[in-house]
Tab-separated table of C-alpha atoms and ligand atoms in Angstrom:
chain	number	residue	atom	x	y	z
A	150	UNK	CA	-151.986	-22.680	93.882
A	151	UNK	CA	-153.778	-20.650	91.201
A	152	UNK	CA	-157.336	-21.619	90.267
A	153	UNK	CA	-159.505	-20.478	87.369
A	154	UNK	CA	-163.163	-20.747	88.327
A	155	UNK	CA	-165.472	-20.458	85.336
A	156	UNK	CA	-169.101	-19.407	85.821
A	157	UNK	CA	-168.160	-17.884	89.182
A	158	UNK	CA	-170.695	-15.068	88.839
A	159	UNK	CA	-173.548	-17.599	88.912
A	160	UNK	CA	-175.270	-19.288	91.840
A	161	UNK	CA	-172.955	-22.152	92.841
A	162	UNK	CA	-169.792	-20.588	91.412
A	163	UNK	CA	-170.121	-17.448	93.558
A	164	UNK	CA	-170.779	-19.538	96.668
A	165	UNK	CA	-167.727	-21.648	95.791
A	166	UNK	CA	-165.516	-18.559	95.441
A	167	UNK	CA	-166.516	-17.377	98.941
A	168	UNK	CA	-165.966	-20.869	100.321
A	169	UNK	CA	-162.481	-21.088	98.768
A	170	UNK	CA	-161.436	-17.566	99.813
A	171	UNK	CA	-162.289	-18.524	103.385
A	172	UNK	CA	-160.799	-22.031	103.394
A	173	UNK	CA	-157.704	-21.348	101.273
A	174	UNK	CA	-156.586	-17.736	101.724
A	175	UNK	CA	-153.123	-18.796	100.508
A	176	UNK	CA	-154.449	-19.579	96.997
A	177	UNK	CA	-155.154	-17.247	94.054
A	178	UNK	CA	-158.537	-17.222	92.319
A	179	UNK	CA	-159.537	-15.973	88.888
A	180	UNK	CA	-163.209	-15.945	87.992
A	181	UNK	CA	-163.904	-16.243	84.263
A	182	UNK	CA	-167.536	-15.513	83.421
A	183	UNK	CA	-169.436	-14.344	80.332
A	184	UNK	CA	-172.016	-12.547	82.502
A	185	UNK	CA	-175.026	-14.020	80.723
A	186	UNK	CA	-178.487	-13.289	82.154
A	187	UNK	CA	-177.543	-15.690	85.004
A	188	UNK	CA	-174.210	-14.073	85.860
A	189	UNK	CA	-174.244	-11.282	88.371
A	190	UNK	CA	-171.223	-9.227	89.333
A	191	UNK	CA	-172.994	-7.945	92.432
A	192	UNK	CA	-172.817	-11.503	93.814
A	193	UNK	CA	-169.008	-11.110	93.834
A	194	UNK	CA	-168.930	-7.652	95.435
A	195	UNK	CA	-167.140	-8.827	98.611
A	196	UNK	CA	-164.773	-11.146	96.723
A	197	UNK	CA	-163.632	-8.168	94.611
A	198	UNK	CA	-162.156	-6.627	97.784
A	199	UNK	CA	-159.742	-9.545	98.223
A	200	UNK	CA	-156.190	-9.162	96.846
A	201	UNK	CA	-156.056	-12.856	95.809
A	202	UNK	CA	-159.232	-12.613	93.665
A	203	UNK	CA	-159.632	-11.321	90.133
A	204	UNK	CA	-162.627	-11.183	87.752
A	205	UNK	CA	-162.249	-11.604	83.986
A	206	UNK	CA	-165.184	-11.305	81.592
A	207	UNK	CA	-165.166	-13.807	78.711
A	208	UNK	CA	-166.743	-16.797	76.995
A	209	UNK	CA	-165.436	-20.328	77.659
A	210	UNK	CA	-166.297	-21.200	74.043
A	211	UNK	CA	-164.012	-18.436	72.691
A	212	UNK	CA	-160.786	-20.346	72.002
A	213	UNK	CA	-158.470	-17.381	71.370
A	214	UNK	CA	-159.643	-15.627	74.489
A	215	UNK	CA	-159.327	-18.752	76.681
A	216	UNK	CA	-155.839	-19.571	75.368
A	217	UNK	CA	-154.574	-16.040	75.963
A	218	UNK	CA	-155.973	-16.079	79.514
A	219	UNK	CA	-154.232	-19.402	80.257
A	220	UNK	CA	-151.007	-18.198	78.600
A	221	UNK	CA	-150.966	-15.115	80.828
A	222	UNK	CA	-152.152	-16.682	84.092
A	223	UNK	CA	-150.667	-20.204	83.976
A	224	UNK	CA	-153.296	-21.677	86.337
A	225	UNK	CA	-152.791	-24.946	88.237
A	226	UNK	CA	-156.458	-25.943	88.477
A	227	UNK	CA	-159.608	-25.205	86.471
A	228	UNK	CA	-163.063	-25.690	88.000
A	229	UNK	CA	-165.774	-25.415	85.351
A	230	UNK	CA	-169.135	-24.179	86.639
A	231	UNK	CA	-169.894	-22.180	83.468
A	232	UNK	CA	-173.030	-23.495	81.811
A	233	UNK	CA	-176.494	-22.745	80.639
A	234	UNK	CA	-178.184	-24.345	83.628
A	235	UNK	CA	-181.980	-24.025	83.364
A	236	UNK	CA	-183.965	-26.998	82.013
A	237	UNK	CA	-186.961	-24.860	80.939
A	238	UNK	CA	-184.738	-22.517	78.920
A	239	UNK	CA	-183.118	-25.538	77.241
A	240	UNK	CA	-186.576	-26.619	76.078
A	241	UNK	CA	-187.246	-23.125	74.665
A	242	UNK	CA	-183.796	-22.680	73.067
A	243	UNK	CA	-181.516	-25.766	72.980
A	244	UNK	CA	-178.681	-24.528	70.744
A	245	UNK	CA	-176.986	-22.259	73.249
A	246	UNK	CA	-176.729	-25.239	75.611
A	247	UNK	CA	-174.644	-27.132	73.053
A	248	UNK	CA	-172.368	-24.150	72.471
A	249	UNK	CA	-171.563	-23.385	76.103
A	250	UNK	CA	-171.985	-26.746	77.798
A	251	UNK	CA	-170.336	-28.960	75.158
A	252	UNK	CA	-168.103	-26.787	72.941
A	253	UNK	CA	-167.106	-24.576	75.894
A	254	UNK	CA	-166.027	-27.618	77.914
A	255	UNK	CA	-163.963	-28.866	74.956
A	256	UNK	CA	-162.209	-25.496	74.568
A	257	UNK	CA	-161.362	-25.356	78.275
A	258	UNK	CA	-159.894	-28.861	78.194
A	259	UNK	CA	-157.822	-28.078	75.086
A	260	UNK	CA	-156.408	-25.095	76.966
A	261	UNK	CA	-155.715	-27.365	79.965
A	262	UNK	CA	-153.763	-29.765	77.722
A	263	UNK	CA	-151.834	-26.980	76.005
A	264	UNK	CA	-150.813	-25.285	79.251
A	265	UNK	CA	-150.225	-28.426	81.369
A	266	UNK	CA	-152.911	-27.894	84.005
A	267	UNK	CA	-152.678	-30.172	87.067
A	268	UNK	CA	-156.429	-30.735	87.455
A	269	UNK	CA	-159.525	-29.971	85.381
A	270	UNK	CA	-162.754	-30.367	87.363
A	271	UNK	CA	-166.137	-30.575	85.632
A	272	UNK	CA	-169.152	-29.574	87.707
A	273	UNK	CA	-171.863	-31.901	86.453
A	274	UNK	CA	-175.334	-32.914	87.544
A	275	UNK	CA	-177.392	-35.910	88.646
A	276	UNK	CA	-179.668	-35.142	85.676
A	277	UNK	CA	-177.230	-37.038	83.422
A	278	UNK	CA	-178.673	-40.270	84.883
A	279	UNK	CA	-182.238	-39.434	83.809
A	280	UNK	CA	-184.884	-40.122	86.424
A	281	UNK	CA	-186.098	-42.808	88.834
A	282	UNK	CA	-189.676	-44.014	89.347
A	283	UNK	CA	-191.592	-42.622	92.318
A	284	UNK	CA	-192.696	-46.100	93.433
A	285	UNK	CA	-189.106	-47.432	93.835
A	286	UNK	CA	-187.681	-45.497	96.823
A	287	UNK	CA	-185.004	-48.217	97.104
A	288	UNK	CA	-183.315	-47.038	93.866
A	289	UNK	CA	-180.503	-44.431	93.818
A	290	UNK	CA	-178.079	-43.129	91.201
A	291	UNK	CA	-174.540	-44.470	91.601
A	292	UNK	CA	-171.517	-43.416	89.528
A	293	UNK	CA	-172.035	-46.510	87.329
A	294	UNK	CA	-175.715	-45.868	86.595
A	295	UNK	CA	-175.961	-45.534	82.774
A	296	UNK	CA	-176.369	-42.016	81.394
A	297	UNK	CA	-179.943	-41.624	80.143
A	298	UNK	CA	-180.949	-38.006	79.657
A	299	UNK	CA	-184.339	-36.320	79.286
A	300	UNK	CA	-183.879	-32.626	78.386
A	301	UNK	CA	-181.584	-30.724	76.015
A	302	UNK	CA	-179.911	-29.380	79.191
A	303	UNK	CA	-179.164	-32.801	80.663
A	304	UNK	CA	-178.141	-34.165	77.245
A	305	UNK	CA	-175.621	-31.324	76.884
A	306	UNK	CA	-174.234	-31.957	80.395
A	307	UNK	CA	-173.939	-35.721	79.710
A	308	UNK	CA	-172.156	-34.989	76.405
A	309	UNK	CA	-169.699	-32.795	78.277
A	310	UNK	CA	-169.087	-35.537	80.870
A	311	UNK	CA	-168.323	-38.055	78.122
A	312	UNK	CA	-165.924	-35.590	76.492
A	313	UNK	CA	-164.151	-35.017	79.827
A	314	UNK	CA	-163.693	-38.768	80.373
A	315	UNK	CA	-162.516	-39.163	76.760
A	316	UNK	CA	-159.847	-36.474	77.282
A	317	UNK	CA	-158.649	-38.384	80.325
A	318	UNK	CA	-158.427	-41.708	78.520
A	319	UNK	CA	-157.063	-40.430	75.211
A	320	UNK	CA	-154.751	-37.615	76.292
A	321	UNK	CA	-154.211	-38.487	79.965
A	322	UNK	CA	-155.705	-35.128	81.035
A	323	UNK	CA	-155.991	-35.096	84.849
A	324	UNK	CA	-159.748	-34.678	85.261
A	325	UNK	CA	-162.437	-35.210	87.884
A	326	UNK	CA	-166.219	-34.901	87.624
A	327	UNK	CA	-168.797	-34.254	90.346
A	328	UNK	CA	-172.472	-35.051	89.697
A	329	UNK	CA	-174.580	-33.211	92.203
A	330	UNK	CA	-178.258	-33.068	93.059
A	331	UNK	CA	-180.381	-29.875	93.342
A	332	UNK	CA	-178.688	-27.058	95.256
A	333	UNK	CA	-180.377	-24.250	97.174
A	334	UNK	CA	-179.083	-21.266	99.122
A	335	UNK	CA	-177.942	-17.629	98.654
A	336	UNK	CA	-177.532	-16.111	95.153
A	337	UNK	CA	-179.853	-18.714	93.539
A	338	UNK	CA	-181.255	-17.147	90.346
A	339	UNK	CA	-184.998	-16.335	90.668
A	340	UNK	CA	-186.043	-18.588	87.741
A	341	UNK	CA	-185.392	-21.761	89.817
A	342	UNK	CA	-188.040	-23.425	92.018
A	343	UNK	CA	-187.025	-22.340	95.539
A	344	UNK	CA	-186.207	-18.640	94.895
A	345	UNK	CA	-189.143	-18.311	92.504
A	346	UNK	CA	-191.549	-19.592	95.140
A	347	UNK	CA	-190.035	-17.401	97.902
A	348	UNK	CA	-190.237	-14.261	95.742
A	349	UNK	CA	-193.759	-14.949	94.435
A	350	UNK	CA	-195.020	-15.715	97.947
A	351	UNK	CA	-193.516	-12.461	99.237
A	352	UNK	CA	-195.546	-10.644	96.549
A	353	UNK	CA	-198.692	-12.723	97.286
A	354	UNK	CA	-198.519	-13.949	93.676
A	355	UNK	CA	-199.626	-17.405	92.494
A	356	UNK	CA	-197.011	-20.189	92.869
A	357	UNK	CA	-196.842	-22.157	89.588
A	358	UNK	CA	-196.351	-25.861	90.409
A	359	UNK	CA	-195.789	-28.026	87.330
A	360	UNK	CA	-198.026	-31.073	86.795
A	361	UNK	CA	-199.129	-32.746	90.029
A	362	UNK	CA	-196.229	-31.395	92.120
A	363	UNK	CA	-195.204	-34.958	93.049
A	364	UNK	CA	-191.796	-34.799	91.303
A	365	UNK	CA	-189.004	-35.431	93.775
A	366	UNK	CA	-185.642	-33.658	94.027
A	367	UNK	CA	-182.755	-34.379	96.438
A	368	UNK	CA	-181.999	-30.927	97.895
A	369	UNK	CA	-178.471	-30.015	99.043
A	370	UNK	CA	-177.449	-26.758	100.719
A	371	UNK	CA	-175.009	-25.061	98.328
A	372	UNK	CA	-172.180	-24.821	100.870
A	373	UNK	CA	-172.165	-28.620	101.143
A	374	UNK	CA	-171.709	-28.857	97.375
A	375	UNK	CA	-168.789	-26.395	97.648
A	376	UNK	CA	-167.086	-28.475	100.345
A	377	UNK	CA	-167.455	-31.601	98.184
A	378	UNK	CA	-165.849	-29.925	95.144
A	379	UNK	CA	-163.072	-28.546	97.337
A	380	UNK	CA	-162.240	-32.071	98.557
A	381	UNK	CA	-162.395	-33.547	95.062
A	382	UNK	CA	-160.077	-30.994	93.430
A	383	UNK	CA	-157.516	-31.348	96.216
A	384	UNK	CA	-157.771	-35.053	97.125
A	385	UNK	CA	-159.895	-36.793	94.458
A	386	UNK	CA	-158.419	-39.347	92.081
A	387	UNK	CA	-157.738	-38.481	88.427
A	388	UNK	CA	-160.314	-39.807	85.984
A	389	UNK	CA	-162.951	-40.400	88.669
A	390	UNK	CA	-166.599	-39.389	88.899
A	391	UNK	CA	-168.046	-38.533	92.341
A	392	UNK	CA	-171.771	-38.301	93.083
A	393	UNK	CA	-172.726	-35.561	95.533
A	394	UNK	CA	-176.134	-35.497	97.180
A	395	UNK	CA	-178.080	-34.766	100.283
A	396	UNK	CA	-180.212	-37.868	101.019
A	397	UNK	CA	-182.873	-35.226	101.353
A	398	UNK	CA	-185.648	-36.125	98.956
A	399	UNK	CA	-188.731	-33.946	98.881
A	400	UNK	CA	-191.594	-33.526	96.417
A	401	UNK	CA	-191.995	-30.071	94.899
A	402	UNK	CA	-195.327	-29.666	96.641
A	403	UNK	CA	-193.772	-30.374	100.046
A	404	UNK	CA	-190.995	-27.826	99.385
A	405	UNK	CA	-193.492	-25.171	98.317
A	406	UNK	CA	-195.639	-25.784	101.412
A	407	UNK	CA	-192.579	-25.469	103.690
A	408	UNK	CA	-191.773	-22.084	102.114
A	409	UNK	CA	-195.371	-20.849	102.469
A	410	UNK	CA	-195.482	-21.902	106.114
A	411	UNK	CA	-192.160	-20.202	106.893
A	412	UNK	CA	-193.400	-16.959	105.314
A	413	UNK	CA	-196.835	-17.169	106.958
A	414	UNK	CA	-198.609	-17.268	103.560
A	415	UNK	CA	-201.675	-19.234	102.488
A	416	UNK	CA	-201.492	-22.520	100.558
A	417	UNK	CA	-204.233	-21.042	98.346
A	418	UNK	CA	-201.390	-19.368	96.422
A	419	UNK	CA	-200.411	-22.801	95.009
A	420	UNK	CA	-201.535	-23.059	91.382
A	421	UNK	CA	-201.018	-26.220	89.339
A	422	UNK	CA	-199.890	-25.435	85.789
A	423	UNK	CA	-199.063	-27.407	82.636
A	424	UNK	CA	-196.244	-29.889	83.238
A	425	UNK	CA	-192.686	-29.392	81.971
A	426	UNK	CA	-192.261	-31.521	78.787
A	427	UNK	CA	-190.170	-34.640	79.553
A	428	UNK	CA	-190.284	-33.756	83.273
A	429	UNK	CA	-187.987	-36.040	85.320
A	430	UNK	CA	-189.935	-37.741	88.114
A	431	UNK	CA	-187.354	-38.371	90.812
A	432	UNK	CA	-183.640	-37.816	91.445
A	433	UNK	CA	-181.836	-39.571	94.296
A	434	UNK	CA	-178.102	-39.789	94.859
A	435	UNK	CA	-176.070	-42.578	96.422
A	436	UNK	CA	-173.073	-40.701	97.874
A	437	UNK	CA	-171.238	-43.736	99.286
A	438	UNK	CA	-168.162	-43.247	97.076
A	439	UNK	CA	-167.333	-39.666	98.091
A	440	UNK	CA	-168.093	-40.522	101.710
A	441	UNK	CA	-165.797	-43.590	101.729
A	442	UNK	CA	-162.956	-42.031	99.694
A	443	UNK	CA	-162.962	-38.421	100.876
A	444	UNK	CA	-164.972	-38.500	104.100
A	445	UNK	CA	-167.570	-36.050	102.733
A	446	UNK	CA	-171.068	-35.834	104.167
A	447	UNK	CA	-173.612	-32.999	103.944
A	448	UNK	CA	-173.578	-30.816	107.065
A	449	UNK	CA	-176.746	-28.724	106.694
A	450	UNK	CA	-180.171	-30.187	107.471
A	451	UNK	CA	-182.954	-29.064	105.138
A	452	UNK	CA	-184.930	-27.292	107.875
A	453	UNK	CA	-181.852	-25.207	108.762
A	454	UNK	CA	-180.786	-24.619	105.155
A	455	UNK	CA	-184.211	-23.486	103.982
A	456	UNK	CA	-184.569	-21.156	106.975
A	457	UNK	CA	-181.152	-19.595	106.206
A	458	UNK	CA	-182.083	-19.314	102.522
A	459	UNK	CA	-185.418	-17.610	103.182
A	460	UNK	CA	-183.677	-15.216	105.570
A	461	UNK	CA	-181.086	-14.426	102.900
A	462	UNK	CA	-183.812	-13.538	100.368
A	463	UNK	CA	-185.503	-11.329	102.962
A	464	UNK	CA	-182.210	-9.589	103.798
A	465	UNK	CA	-181.053	-9.191	100.191
A	466	UNK	CA	-184.078	-7.833	98.378
A	467	UNK	CA	-181.915	-5.424	96.335
A	468	UNK	CA	-180.062	-8.381	94.816
A	469	UNK	CA	-183.168	-10.104	93.428
A	470	UNK	CA	-185.294	-7.010	92.804
A	471	UNK	CA	-182.651	-5.760	90.387
A	472	UNK	CA	-182.835	-9.106	88.524
A	473	UNK	CA	-186.597	-9.507	88.350
A	474	UNK	CA	-187.182	-5.933	87.208
A	475	UNK	CA	-185.031	-6.333	84.065
A	476	UNK	CA	-184.965	-8.694	81.067
A	477	UNK	CA	-186.160	-11.481	83.378
A	478	UNK	CA	-189.724	-10.143	83.008
A	479	UNK	CA	-189.793	-11.143	79.318
A	480	UNK	CA	-188.692	-14.700	80.165
A	481	UNK	CA	-191.242	-14.898	82.980
A	482	UNK	CA	-194.123	-13.800	80.716
A	483	UNK	CA	-193.047	-16.276	78.025
A	484	UNK	CA	-192.924	-19.144	80.543
A	485	UNK	CA	-195.899	-18.416	82.743
A	486	UNK	CA	-198.092	-15.972	80.796
A	487	UNK	CA	-199.694	-12.900	82.333
A	488	UNK	CA	-201.628	-14.840	84.989
A	489	UNK	CA	-198.732	-15.049	87.463
B	665	NAD	P1	-176.069	-20.459	86.966
B	665	NAD	O1	-176.926	-20.461	85.751
B	665	NAD	O2	-176.544	-19.775	88.198
B	665	NAD	O3	-174.637	-19.828	86.609
B	665	NAD	C1	-173.964	-20.115	85.419
B	665	NAD	C2	-172.841	-19.089	85.264
B	665	NAD	O4	-172.113	-19.424	84.072
B	665	NAD	C3	-173.332	-17.648	85.099
B	665	NAD	O5	-172.559	-16.780	85.879
B	665	NAD	C4	-173.101	-17.363	83.598
B	665	NAD	O6	-172.846	-15.996	83.317
B	665	NAD	C5	-171.897	-18.239	83.327
B	665	NAD	N1	-171.785	-18.621	81.898
B	665	NAD	C6	-172.765	-19.102	81.100
B	665	NAD	N2	-172.290	-19.323	79.865
B	665	NAD	C7	-170.971	-18.982	79.888
B	665	NAD	C8	-169.940	-18.995	78.923
B	665	NAD	N3	-170.172	-19.405	77.659
B	665	NAD	N4	-168.703	-18.592	79.286
B	665	NAD	C9	-168.456	-18.168	80.556
B	665	NAD	N5	-169.401	-18.119	81.506
B	665	NAD	C10	-170.643	-18.527	81.173
B	665	NAD	O7	-175.742	-21.992	87.238
B	665	NAD	P2	-175.552	-22.758	88.640
B	665	NAD	O8	-176.869	-23.197	89.126
B	665	NAD	O9	-174.638	-21.988	89.486
B	665	NAD	O10	-174.798	-24.070	88.115
B	665	NAD	C11	-173.373	-24.074	87.979
B	665	NAD	C12	-172.943	-25.423	87.441
B	665	NAD	O11	-173.377	-26.454	88.320
B	665	NAD	C13	-173.561	-25.762	86.075
B	665	NAD	O12	-172.569	-26.411	85.321
B	665	NAD	C14	-174.693	-26.717	86.404
B	665	NAD	O13	-174.903	-27.601	85.336
B	665	NAD	C15	-174.139	-27.419	87.615
B	665	NAD	N6	-175.125	-27.928	88.587
B	665	NAD	C16	-176.100	-27.099	89.089
B	665	NAD	C17	-176.965	-27.586	90.087
B	665	NAD	C18	-178.025	-26.706	90.683
B	665	NAD	O14	-178.848	-27.198	91.461
B	665	NAD	N7	-178.072	-25.412	90.402
B	665	NAD	C19	-176.839	-28.906	90.536
B	665	NAD	C20	-175.837	-29.724	89.982
B	665	NAD	C21	-174.984	-29.213	89.023
B	666	DAU	O1	-180.550	-31.913	89.758
B	666	DAU	C1	-179.625	-30.913	89.484
B	666	DAU	C2	-180.257	-29.859	88.604
B	666	DAU	O2	-181.155	-29.117	89.427
B	666	DAU	C3	-179.229	-28.935	87.957
B	666	DAU	O3	-178.443	-29.681	87.061
B	666	DAU	C4	-179.911	-27.789	87.201
B	666	DAU	O4	-178.946	-26.883	86.713
B	666	DAU	C5	-180.831	-27.069	88.174
B	666	DAU	O5	-181.528	-26.041	87.485
B	666	DAU	C6	-181.823	-28.047	88.793
B	666	DAU	O6	-182.739	-28.566	87.805
B	666	DAU	P1	-184.311	-28.773	88.108
B	666	DAU	O7	-185.021	-28.776	86.829
B	666	DAU	O8	-184.528	-29.893	89.041
B	666	DAU	O9	-184.570	-27.378	88.947
B	666	DAU	P2	-185.752	-26.313	88.880
B	666	DAU	O10	-185.538	-25.393	90.041
B	666	DAU	O11	-185.937	-25.728	87.537
B	666	DAU	O12	-187.032	-27.215	89.197
B	666	DAU	C7	-187.111	-28.010	90.371
B	666	DAU	C8	-188.424	-28.768	90.308
B	666	DAU	O13	-189.507	-27.828	90.453
B	666	DAU	C9	-188.683	-29.490	89.001
B	666	DAU	O14	-189.357	-30.703	89.256
B	666	DAU	C10	-189.588	-28.543	88.234
B	666	DAU	C11	-190.385	-27.870	89.325
B	666	DAU	N1	-190.816	-26.477	89.044
B	666	DAU	C12	-189.880	-25.572	88.682
B	666	DAU	C13	-190.232	-24.267	88.408
B	666	DAU	C14	-189.201	-23.261	87.957
B	666	DAU	C15	-192.134	-26.109	89.235
B	666	DAU	O15	-192.994	-26.930	89.607
B	666	DAU	N2	-192.498	-24.813	88.970
B	666	DAU	C16	-191.607	-23.871	88.545
B	666	DAU	O16	-192.018	-22.707	88.286
């Protein structure tokens, strides 16, 4: 089987490529990535050594380019990770999110129709459901929870999901969608909560916690997300949405304190800053459907996953130092000012 994996130079995509190369050495993999600020070829260094892996630089919203790639490669499956993925950046600059996340998804699906692809998989997010109140721990997102978005990022991801389901109903395109909770693990870009807090703590810099730090996320080790997508693309039913989550809810403040403790740093580094506009309070996934249909369950406990993640950041300083010393500094100053 030949798979095109878009956005494979990003956090989850690169982890997915390594997972697939290990689990399915008989398959062929092509990574299509625009190499935006979030795409990093060094994350794919080891994959590049494999004869059944190829990297192609390009934009999923560039129709001519995408069609010629599909014409030449004739893939069986497309897994779309490519996206602008950071909520804060979507608040600063929404338009790019529409171009990549909505138009790009449409272009990929048109190519899938034209070249008769057997499965198009859309990697989506629990953020399409909006948020849940903190005082209702009994509530969870199911696949039938109405879409109700908060940020330009989540609105663009929900629009893409609706387009994917429309292509299934109207054109019979064989699609699946996974909606996953917050991932963490190796190759996570330093702008996101967990790597940002690890890196700042290592430099004894202030840790900027938005609002009161009580917002809750359902953290899933990235490899567990990869195993869920692998099952869905190979055994999931056409036209279906699958929630993927960890049943591992933690407030931001708790996560930050766990990181500080693991690194032997003081909680005095925690600094409460202005809240994110429209900040979602709580995400929580009900993963009954994927468990019942495909037998999937997360394998990594948070205490093990966070320890492995911290170790990875300690062992791979070159990877993140290269990122934070470049253009990232301008974004960081714009977001957090000179204080941090
Ligand atoms: P990321 O920002 O780390 O990586 C995105 C990748 O897409 C980068 O390599 C970037 O270069 C590439 N890209 C961006 N625009 C492109 C374009 N126009 N054409 C081709 N490539 C392009 O993102 P991530 O955290 O790995 O997320 C991957 C996917 O998973 C996204 O669709 C995101 O919405 C979804 N998701 C993420 C999480 C999470 O916790 N990170 C959870 C659920 C779902
Ligand atoms: O739920 C899935 C989503 O998880 C994905 O769809 C997104 O692509 C991914 O970026 C992530 O979104 P979040 O907004 O939840 O992740 P982020 O790491 O940006 O923030 C996690 C929480 O931490 C959130 O409540 C905001 C807070 N935060 C974040 C940063 C960067 C802080 O308090 N301080 C910070 O500096």
